[in-house]
Short mmCIF file of N, CA and C in Angstrom, two decimals:
data_model
loop_
_atom_site.label_atom_id
_atom_site.label_comp_id
_atom_site.label_asym_id
_atom_site.label_seq_id
_atom_site.Cartn_x
_atom_site.Cartn_y
_atom_site.Cartn_z
N MET A 243 -2.63 -37.83 -8.10
CA MET A 243 -2.15 -36.48 -8.21
C MET A 243 -2.96 -35.61 -7.25
N ALA A 244 -2.28 -34.76 -6.50
CA ALA A 244 -2.94 -33.87 -5.56
C ALA A 244 -3.65 -32.77 -6.32
N LEU A 245 -4.84 -32.47 -5.88
CA LEU A 245 -5.66 -31.46 -6.56
C LEU A 245 -5.00 -30.08 -6.51
N GLU A 246 -4.23 -29.82 -5.45
CA GLU A 246 -3.61 -28.51 -5.29
C GLU A 246 -2.47 -28.25 -6.28
N THR A 247 -1.99 -29.30 -6.99
CA THR A 247 -0.88 -29.11 -7.91
C THR A 247 -1.32 -28.69 -9.31
N ILE A 248 -2.63 -28.72 -9.58
CA ILE A 248 -3.14 -28.31 -10.89
C ILE A 248 -3.15 -26.78 -10.94
N PRO A 249 -2.73 -26.16 -12.04
CA PRO A 249 -2.74 -24.69 -12.12
C PRO A 249 -4.13 -24.11 -11.82
N ILE A 250 -4.15 -22.99 -11.14
CA ILE A 250 -5.38 -22.39 -10.67
C ILE A 250 -6.33 -22.04 -11.81
N GLN A 251 -5.82 -21.52 -12.92
CA GLN A 251 -6.69 -21.11 -14.02
C GLN A 251 -7.41 -22.30 -14.64
N SER A 252 -6.75 -23.44 -14.74
CA SER A 252 -7.39 -24.60 -15.36
C SER A 252 -8.26 -25.38 -14.39
N ILE A 253 -8.01 -25.25 -13.11
CA ILE A 253 -8.79 -26.02 -12.14
C ILE A 253 -10.22 -25.50 -12.05
N TRP A 254 -10.41 -24.22 -12.28
CA TRP A 254 -11.75 -23.66 -12.18
C TRP A 254 -12.69 -24.29 -13.20
N ARG A 255 -12.17 -24.57 -14.38
CA ARG A 255 -13.00 -25.22 -15.41
C ARG A 255 -13.48 -26.59 -14.94
N LEU A 256 -12.68 -27.27 -14.14
CA LEU A 256 -13.07 -28.58 -13.62
C LEU A 256 -14.20 -28.48 -12.60
N PHE A 257 -14.23 -27.39 -11.85
CA PHE A 257 -15.20 -27.27 -10.77
C PHE A 257 -16.53 -26.66 -11.17
N ARG A 258 -16.66 -26.12 -12.36
CA ARG A 258 -17.89 -25.44 -12.75
C ARG A 258 -19.10 -26.36 -12.70
N TRP A 259 -18.92 -27.59 -13.06
CA TRP A 259 -20.05 -28.51 -13.14
C TRP A 259 -20.30 -29.28 -11.85
N LEU A 260 -19.40 -29.18 -10.87
CA LEU A 260 -19.58 -29.90 -9.62
C LEU A 260 -20.64 -29.22 -8.75
N PRO A 261 -21.51 -30.00 -8.13
CA PRO A 261 -22.50 -29.40 -7.23
C PRO A 261 -21.83 -28.84 -5.97
N GLY A 262 -22.48 -27.84 -5.37
CA GLY A 262 -21.93 -27.15 -4.22
C GLY A 262 -21.64 -28.05 -3.04
N PHE A 263 -22.49 -29.06 -2.80
CA PHE A 263 -22.25 -29.91 -1.63
C PHE A 263 -20.97 -30.73 -1.78
N LEU A 264 -20.60 -31.10 -3.01
CA LEU A 264 -19.33 -31.82 -3.20
C LEU A 264 -18.14 -30.90 -2.96
N LEU A 265 -18.27 -29.66 -3.42
CA LEU A 265 -17.19 -28.70 -3.19
C LEU A 265 -17.01 -28.44 -1.69
N ARG A 266 -18.13 -28.29 -0.97
CA ARG A 266 -18.04 -28.05 0.47
C ARG A 266 -17.46 -29.26 1.20
N GLN A 267 -17.71 -30.44 0.70
CA GLN A 267 -17.19 -31.65 1.33
C GLN A 267 -15.67 -31.73 1.15
N TYR A 268 -15.16 -31.39 -0.04
CA TYR A 268 -13.73 -31.47 -0.28
C TYR A 268 -12.99 -30.27 0.30
N PHE A 269 -13.53 -29.07 0.06
CA PHE A 269 -12.85 -27.85 0.52
C PHE A 269 -13.38 -27.48 1.90
N THR A 270 -12.79 -28.08 2.92
CA THR A 270 -13.14 -27.76 4.30
C THR A 270 -12.57 -26.38 4.65
N GLN A 271 -12.97 -25.87 5.79
CA GLN A 271 -12.45 -24.58 6.23
C GLN A 271 -10.93 -24.62 6.38
N GLU A 272 -10.41 -25.72 6.88
CA GLU A 272 -8.96 -25.84 7.07
C GLU A 272 -8.22 -25.87 5.74
N LYS A 273 -8.78 -26.59 4.75
CA LYS A 273 -8.13 -26.67 3.45
C LYS A 273 -8.14 -25.32 2.74
N LEU A 274 -9.25 -24.60 2.83
CA LEU A 274 -9.32 -23.26 2.23
C LEU A 274 -8.33 -22.31 2.91
N ALA A 275 -8.22 -22.41 4.24
CA ALA A 275 -7.28 -21.55 4.96
C ALA A 275 -5.84 -21.86 4.55
N GLN A 276 -5.52 -23.12 4.29
CA GLN A 276 -4.17 -23.48 3.86
C GLN A 276 -3.85 -22.95 2.48
N LEU A 277 -4.86 -22.69 1.67
CA LEU A 277 -4.64 -22.20 0.31
C LEU A 277 -4.52 -20.69 0.23
N ILE A 278 -4.53 -20.01 1.37
CA ILE A 278 -4.26 -18.58 1.44
C ILE A 278 -2.89 -18.41 2.09
N TYR A 279 -1.95 -17.84 1.36
CA TYR A 279 -0.58 -17.67 1.85
C TYR A 279 -0.41 -16.22 2.27
N LEU A 280 0.13 -15.99 3.45
CA LEU A 280 0.31 -14.64 3.98
C LEU A 280 1.74 -14.45 4.42
N ASP A 281 2.35 -13.34 3.99
CA ASP A 281 3.72 -13.03 4.38
C ASP A 281 3.94 -11.53 4.26
N LEU A 282 5.11 -11.08 4.68
CA LEU A 282 5.46 -9.67 4.55
C LEU A 282 5.74 -9.32 3.10
N ARG A 283 5.52 -8.07 2.75
CA ARG A 283 5.89 -7.61 1.42
C ARG A 283 7.41 -7.65 1.32
N PRO A 284 7.96 -8.25 0.26
CA PRO A 284 9.41 -8.49 0.23
C PRO A 284 10.27 -7.27 -0.09
N ARG A 285 9.73 -6.29 -0.77
CA ARG A 285 10.57 -5.17 -1.20
C ARG A 285 10.23 -3.90 -0.45
N HIS A 286 11.17 -2.97 -0.50
CA HIS A 286 11.02 -1.65 0.11
C HIS A 286 10.86 -1.81 1.63
N ASN A 287 10.16 -0.92 2.27
CA ASN A 287 9.98 -0.99 3.71
C ASN A 287 8.65 -1.66 4.02
N SER A 288 8.69 -2.92 4.41
CA SER A 288 7.44 -3.61 4.73
C SER A 288 6.93 -3.23 6.10
N ALA A 289 7.80 -2.80 7.00
CA ALA A 289 7.39 -2.38 8.34
C ALA A 289 8.13 -1.11 8.72
N THR A 290 7.37 -0.11 9.12
CA THR A 290 7.97 1.15 9.57
C THR A 290 7.35 1.56 10.90
N VAL A 291 8.17 2.16 11.74
CA VAL A 291 7.73 2.68 13.02
C VAL A 291 8.26 4.10 13.13
N ASP A 292 7.37 5.06 13.37
CA ASP A 292 7.76 6.46 13.57
C ASP A 292 7.51 6.79 15.03
N LEU A 293 8.57 7.04 15.77
CA LEU A 293 8.47 7.33 17.19
C LEU A 293 8.50 8.82 17.48
N GLY A 294 8.11 9.63 16.53
CA GLY A 294 8.06 11.08 16.71
C GLY A 294 7.01 11.46 17.73
N GLU A 295 6.63 12.73 17.74
CA GLU A 295 5.68 13.24 18.71
C GLU A 295 4.34 12.50 18.66
N SER A 296 3.87 12.22 17.46
CA SER A 296 2.67 11.42 17.27
C SER A 296 3.10 10.07 16.70
N ALA A 297 3.41 9.12 17.58
CA ALA A 297 4.00 7.84 17.17
C ALA A 297 3.00 6.97 16.43
N SER A 298 3.49 6.28 15.40
CA SER A 298 2.64 5.40 14.59
C SER A 298 3.47 4.26 14.01
N PHE A 299 2.76 3.26 13.50
CA PHE A 299 3.44 2.15 12.83
C PHE A 299 2.62 1.77 11.61
N SER A 300 3.30 1.15 10.64
CA SER A 300 2.61 0.63 9.46
C SER A 300 3.31 -0.64 9.01
N LEU A 301 2.53 -1.52 8.41
CA LEU A 301 3.02 -2.83 8.00
C LEU A 301 2.30 -3.24 6.73
N TYR A 302 3.05 -3.73 5.75
CA TYR A 302 2.48 -4.21 4.50
C TYR A 302 2.63 -5.73 4.43
N LEU A 303 1.51 -6.40 4.17
CA LEU A 303 1.50 -7.85 4.02
C LEU A 303 1.03 -8.21 2.62
N LEU A 304 1.41 -9.39 2.17
CA LEU A 304 0.91 -9.93 0.92
C LEU A 304 0.04 -11.13 1.22
N ALA A 305 -1.12 -11.18 0.61
CA ALA A 305 -2.00 -12.35 0.71
C ALA A 305 -2.12 -12.94 -0.69
N ILE A 306 -1.77 -14.20 -0.83
CA ILE A 306 -1.82 -14.87 -2.13
C ILE A 306 -2.91 -15.92 -2.08
N ASN A 307 -3.88 -15.81 -2.99
CA ASN A 307 -5.00 -16.74 -3.05
C ASN A 307 -4.63 -17.89 -3.97
N LEU A 308 -4.31 -19.03 -3.39
CA LEU A 308 -3.94 -20.22 -4.15
C LEU A 308 -5.14 -21.15 -4.37
N SER A 309 -6.31 -20.73 -3.96
CA SER A 309 -7.51 -21.55 -4.13
C SER A 309 -8.12 -21.28 -5.50
N PRO A 310 -8.99 -22.16 -5.97
CA PRO A 310 -9.64 -21.94 -7.28
C PRO A 310 -10.86 -21.02 -7.19
N PHE A 311 -11.08 -20.41 -6.04
CA PHE A 311 -12.25 -19.57 -5.83
C PHE A 311 -11.84 -18.15 -5.48
N SER A 312 -12.69 -17.20 -5.83
CA SER A 312 -12.50 -15.84 -5.34
C SER A 312 -12.87 -15.82 -3.87
N VAL A 313 -12.06 -15.15 -3.09
CA VAL A 313 -12.35 -15.00 -1.67
C VAL A 313 -12.42 -13.52 -1.34
N GLU A 314 -13.22 -13.19 -0.35
CA GLU A 314 -13.36 -11.81 0.07
C GLU A 314 -12.83 -11.69 1.49
N LEU A 315 -11.82 -10.86 1.67
CA LEU A 315 -11.33 -10.58 3.00
C LEU A 315 -12.41 -9.78 3.70
N ASP A 316 -12.98 -10.33 4.77
CA ASP A 316 -14.08 -9.68 5.46
C ASP A 316 -13.55 -8.74 6.54
N ARG A 317 -12.69 -9.24 7.39
CA ARG A 317 -12.07 -8.44 8.45
C ARG A 317 -10.85 -9.19 8.96
N ALA A 318 -9.97 -8.44 9.61
CA ALA A 318 -8.76 -9.05 10.16
C ALA A 318 -8.34 -8.29 11.41
N GLY A 319 -7.82 -9.00 12.36
CA GLY A 319 -7.26 -8.41 13.57
C GLY A 319 -5.85 -8.92 13.77
N PHE A 320 -4.93 -8.01 14.07
CA PHE A 320 -3.52 -8.38 14.22
C PHE A 320 -2.97 -7.81 15.51
N ARG A 321 -1.96 -8.48 16.04
CA ARG A 321 -1.17 -7.96 17.15
C ARG A 321 0.29 -8.02 16.71
N CYS A 322 0.93 -6.87 16.77
CA CYS A 322 2.33 -6.73 16.36
C CYS A 322 3.17 -6.43 17.59
N TRP A 323 4.29 -7.13 17.75
CA TRP A 323 5.20 -6.86 18.85
C TRP A 323 6.44 -6.20 18.28
N ILE A 324 6.71 -4.99 18.75
CA ILE A 324 7.91 -4.27 18.34
C ILE A 324 8.58 -3.77 19.61
N GLY A 325 9.82 -4.15 19.83
CA GLY A 325 10.53 -3.74 21.03
C GLY A 325 9.87 -4.21 22.30
N GLY A 326 9.17 -5.34 22.25
CA GLY A 326 8.49 -5.87 23.41
C GLY A 326 7.14 -5.24 23.69
N ALA A 327 6.72 -4.29 22.88
CA ALA A 327 5.43 -3.62 23.08
C ALA A 327 4.37 -4.22 22.15
N PRO A 328 3.21 -4.62 22.69
CA PRO A 328 2.15 -5.15 21.83
C PRO A 328 1.33 -4.01 21.21
N LEU A 329 1.18 -4.06 19.90
CA LEU A 329 0.42 -3.05 19.17
C LEU A 329 -0.70 -3.74 18.40
N ASP A 330 -1.92 -3.28 18.59
CA ASP A 330 -3.08 -3.89 17.93
C ASP A 330 -3.46 -3.10 16.70
N ALA A 331 -3.90 -3.82 15.67
CA ALA A 331 -4.36 -3.19 14.43
C ALA A 331 -5.43 -4.08 13.81
N ALA A 332 -6.26 -3.48 12.98
CA ALA A 332 -7.34 -4.23 12.33
C ALA A 332 -7.51 -3.76 10.90
N ILE A 333 -8.06 -4.64 10.08
CA ILE A 333 -8.48 -4.31 8.72
C ILE A 333 -9.98 -4.55 8.68
N LEU A 334 -10.75 -3.50 8.44
CA LEU A 334 -12.20 -3.62 8.41
C LEU A 334 -12.76 -3.43 7.01
N LYS A 335 -11.90 -3.07 6.07
CA LYS A 335 -12.34 -2.85 4.69
C LYS A 335 -12.35 -4.19 3.95
N LYS A 336 -13.47 -4.49 3.32
CA LYS A 336 -13.57 -5.73 2.56
C LYS A 336 -12.76 -5.62 1.27
N GLN A 337 -12.14 -6.73 0.88
CA GLN A 337 -11.30 -6.75 -0.31
C GLN A 337 -11.46 -8.09 -1.00
N LEU A 338 -11.78 -8.06 -2.29
CA LEU A 338 -11.94 -9.28 -3.08
C LEU A 338 -10.59 -9.71 -3.63
N ILE A 339 -10.28 -10.99 -3.48
CA ILE A 339 -9.01 -11.55 -3.97
C ILE A 339 -9.37 -12.70 -4.91
N SER A 340 -9.07 -12.52 -6.19
CA SER A 340 -9.37 -13.52 -7.21
C SER A 340 -8.42 -14.71 -7.12
N PRO A 341 -8.77 -15.83 -7.76
CA PRO A 341 -7.86 -16.99 -7.75
C PRO A 341 -6.51 -16.62 -8.37
N GLY A 342 -5.44 -16.93 -7.69
CA GLY A 342 -4.10 -16.65 -8.16
C GLY A 342 -3.65 -15.22 -7.95
N GLU A 343 -4.48 -14.36 -7.40
CA GLU A 343 -4.14 -12.95 -7.21
C GLU A 343 -3.29 -12.75 -5.97
N ILE A 344 -2.42 -11.76 -6.05
CA ILE A 344 -1.61 -11.35 -4.91
C ILE A 344 -2.14 -10.00 -4.46
N ALA A 345 -2.67 -9.95 -3.25
CA ALA A 345 -3.25 -8.72 -2.71
C ALA A 345 -2.33 -8.14 -1.65
N CYS A 346 -2.21 -6.83 -1.65
CA CYS A 346 -1.42 -6.14 -0.65
C CYS A 346 -2.35 -5.68 0.47
N LEU A 347 -2.02 -6.03 1.70
CA LEU A 347 -2.79 -5.65 2.87
C LEU A 347 -1.99 -4.63 3.67
N TYR A 348 -2.63 -3.54 4.04
CA TYR A 348 -1.96 -2.46 4.76
C TYR A 348 -2.51 -2.39 6.18
N ILE A 349 -1.62 -2.44 7.14
CA ILE A 349 -1.97 -2.37 8.55
C ILE A 349 -1.27 -1.15 9.13
N SER A 350 -2.01 -0.36 9.88
CA SER A 350 -1.39 0.80 10.52
C SER A 350 -2.11 1.10 11.82
N GLY A 351 -1.45 1.89 12.66
CA GLY A 351 -2.05 2.27 13.93
C GLY A 351 -1.18 3.28 14.64
N THR A 352 -1.74 3.82 15.70
CA THR A 352 -1.00 4.77 16.52
C THR A 352 -0.35 4.02 17.68
N ILE A 353 0.68 4.61 18.23
CA ILE A 353 1.40 4.02 19.35
C ILE A 353 1.28 4.99 20.53
N PRO A 354 0.74 4.54 21.66
CA PRO A 354 0.68 5.41 22.85
C PRO A 354 2.10 5.78 23.30
N ASP A 355 2.21 6.92 23.99
CA ASP A 355 3.52 7.43 24.39
C ASP A 355 4.32 6.45 25.24
N GLY A 356 3.68 5.77 26.18
CA GLY A 356 4.39 4.81 27.03
C GLY A 356 5.00 3.68 26.23
N LEU A 357 4.24 3.15 25.28
CA LEU A 357 4.76 2.06 24.44
C LEU A 357 5.83 2.58 23.48
N ALA A 358 5.68 3.80 23.00
CA ALA A 358 6.70 4.38 22.11
C ALA A 358 8.02 4.54 22.86
N ASN A 359 7.97 4.96 24.13
CA ASN A 359 9.18 5.06 24.94
C ASN A 359 9.82 3.69 25.14
N GLN A 360 8.99 2.68 25.38
CA GLN A 360 9.50 1.31 25.56
C GLN A 360 10.17 0.81 24.28
N ILE A 361 9.57 1.07 23.13
CA ILE A 361 10.15 0.65 21.86
C ILE A 361 11.50 1.32 21.64
N ALA A 362 11.57 2.62 21.94
CA ALA A 362 12.83 3.36 21.74
C ALA A 362 13.95 2.82 22.61
N LYS A 363 13.63 2.31 23.78
CA LYS A 363 14.66 1.78 24.69
C LYS A 363 15.02 0.33 24.38
N ASN A 364 14.18 -0.38 23.62
CA ASN A 364 14.41 -1.80 23.34
C ASN A 364 14.45 -2.06 21.84
N LEU A 365 15.25 -1.33 21.12
CA LEU A 365 15.31 -1.46 19.67
C LEU A 365 15.90 -2.79 19.21
N ASP A 366 16.64 -3.46 20.08
CA ASP A 366 17.27 -4.72 19.69
C ASP A 366 16.33 -5.92 19.77
N ASN A 367 15.18 -5.76 20.42
CA ASN A 367 14.23 -6.88 20.53
C ASN A 367 13.64 -7.20 19.16
N ALA A 368 13.35 -8.46 18.96
CA ALA A 368 12.77 -8.90 17.69
C ALA A 368 11.33 -8.42 17.56
N ALA A 369 10.90 -8.26 16.33
CA ALA A 369 9.52 -7.87 16.05
C ALA A 369 8.78 -9.08 15.49
N GLY A 370 7.49 -9.16 15.75
CA GLY A 370 6.68 -10.27 15.27
C GLY A 370 5.24 -9.84 15.06
N LEU A 371 4.47 -10.72 14.43
CA LEU A 371 3.08 -10.42 14.11
C LEU A 371 2.27 -11.71 14.17
N ASP A 372 1.08 -11.64 14.74
CA ASP A 372 0.13 -12.74 14.64
C ASP A 372 -1.27 -12.16 14.55
N GLY A 373 -2.23 -13.00 14.23
CA GLY A 373 -3.59 -12.48 14.10
C GLY A 373 -4.55 -13.49 13.51
N ASN A 374 -5.71 -12.99 13.11
CA ASN A 374 -6.76 -13.81 12.55
C ASN A 374 -7.43 -13.05 11.42
N ILE A 375 -7.69 -13.73 10.31
CA ILE A 375 -8.33 -13.11 9.15
C ILE A 375 -9.58 -13.91 8.82
N GLU A 376 -10.69 -13.22 8.62
CA GLU A 376 -11.96 -13.84 8.25
C GLU A 376 -12.20 -13.64 6.76
N PHE A 377 -12.53 -14.72 6.06
CA PHE A 377 -12.79 -14.67 4.62
C PHE A 377 -14.21 -15.15 4.32
N ASN A 378 -14.80 -14.61 3.27
CA ASN A 378 -16.05 -15.11 2.70
C ASN A 378 -15.70 -15.74 1.36
N CYS A 379 -16.36 -16.84 1.04
CA CYS A 379 -16.11 -17.57 -0.20
C CYS A 379 -17.42 -18.19 -0.66
N SER A 380 -17.55 -18.46 -1.96
CA SER A 380 -18.79 -19.07 -2.47
C SER A 380 -18.99 -20.48 -1.92
N VAL A 381 -17.91 -21.15 -1.55
CA VAL A 381 -18.03 -22.51 -1.01
C VAL A 381 -18.44 -22.45 0.46
N ARG A 382 -17.76 -21.64 1.26
CA ARG A 382 -18.06 -21.49 2.68
C ARG A 382 -17.21 -20.37 3.26
N PRO A 383 -17.67 -19.71 4.31
CA PRO A 383 -16.81 -18.75 4.99
C PRO A 383 -15.76 -19.51 5.81
N PHE A 384 -14.59 -18.91 5.96
CA PHE A 384 -13.53 -19.55 6.73
C PHE A 384 -12.63 -18.49 7.33
N SER A 385 -11.82 -18.90 8.28
CA SER A 385 -10.86 -17.99 8.89
C SER A 385 -9.47 -18.59 8.81
N LYS A 386 -8.50 -17.71 8.79
CA LYS A 386 -7.10 -18.14 8.77
C LYS A 386 -6.41 -17.52 9.97
N THR A 387 -5.82 -18.38 10.78
CA THR A 387 -5.04 -17.91 11.91
C THR A 387 -3.61 -17.71 11.45
N VAL A 388 -3.11 -16.52 11.68
CA VAL A 388 -1.73 -16.21 11.31
C VAL A 388 -0.87 -16.48 12.53
N GLY A 389 -0.05 -17.52 12.42
CA GLY A 389 0.89 -17.82 13.50
C GLY A 389 1.92 -16.72 13.58
N LEU A 390 2.79 -16.81 14.52
CA LEU A 390 3.77 -15.75 14.73
C LEU A 390 4.69 -15.63 13.51
N LEU A 391 4.57 -14.51 12.81
CA LEU A 391 5.52 -14.17 11.75
C LEU A 391 6.67 -13.44 12.41
N ASP A 392 7.83 -14.05 12.44
CA ASP A 392 8.97 -13.38 13.05
C ASP A 392 9.96 -12.99 11.97
N GLY A 393 11.04 -12.40 12.37
CA GLY A 393 12.03 -11.95 11.40
C GLY A 393 11.66 -10.62 10.77
N ILE A 394 10.72 -9.91 11.36
CA ILE A 394 10.33 -8.59 10.86
C ILE A 394 11.40 -7.61 11.31
N CYS A 395 11.94 -6.88 10.37
CA CYS A 395 12.96 -5.87 10.67
C CYS A 395 12.38 -4.49 10.36
N PRO A 396 11.69 -3.88 11.32
CA PRO A 396 11.07 -2.59 11.02
C PRO A 396 12.09 -1.48 10.89
N LYS A 397 11.79 -0.56 10.02
CA LYS A 397 12.59 0.66 9.86
C LYS A 397 12.06 1.63 10.91
N ILE A 398 12.90 2.02 11.86
CA ILE A 398 12.45 2.86 12.98
C ILE A 398 13.00 4.27 12.80
N TYR A 399 12.08 5.23 12.83
CA TYR A 399 12.41 6.64 12.67
C TYR A 399 12.19 7.37 14.00
N ASN A 400 13.00 8.39 14.25
CA ASN A 400 12.86 9.31 15.37
C ASN A 400 12.99 8.64 16.75
N ALA A 401 13.69 7.55 16.85
CA ALA A 401 13.88 6.89 18.16
C ALA A 401 14.73 7.75 19.07
N HIS A 402 15.63 8.55 18.50
CA HIS A 402 16.50 9.39 19.32
C HIS A 402 15.72 10.43 20.12
N LEU A 403 14.52 10.77 19.68
CA LEU A 403 13.71 11.75 20.40
C LEU A 403 13.14 11.20 21.70
N ARG A 404 13.07 9.88 21.84
CA ARG A 404 12.43 9.28 23.01
C ARG A 404 13.41 8.54 23.93
N ARG A 405 14.63 8.38 23.56
CA ARG A 405 15.55 7.58 24.38
C ARG A 405 15.85 8.21 25.74
N ASN A 406 15.80 9.50 25.85
CA ASN A 406 16.17 10.17 27.10
C ASN A 406 14.97 10.44 28.00
N THR A 407 13.77 10.04 27.58
CA THR A 407 12.59 10.32 28.41
C THR A 407 12.29 9.18 29.35
#
């Protein structure tokens, strides 16, 4: 039976008596990274872009801790492509995520005028996100690389103000 199939609440009781070196041997950085699931928030507006005078974007992600350990989000860096324009954002606030917990991550940033004009002219281009997240854990620190999340359908506001510029 795979260890990952045991419910998270009951698995912790199994690990309390195991020495740390055994836990570190089984839970490699790659295995811990696989036990953190990251995706867009499914309801409401998970991605919004405001192309008004002071252009900005925001994105909501969900991080689900499927590991038997509490993990602390240390920092994260993301690159979001909207309308062919690369937008950088970071999360520098530490956040503790308990075993089995679903945490909401908020990413936001400003958009320079040149990129906002490009987005307004290329609204049909697909949006995507990739990045890297650093975690601290009692077993070991690890990082999770977020491959390209595509299929993002951002809600775009005020694009009509920039189409003619």
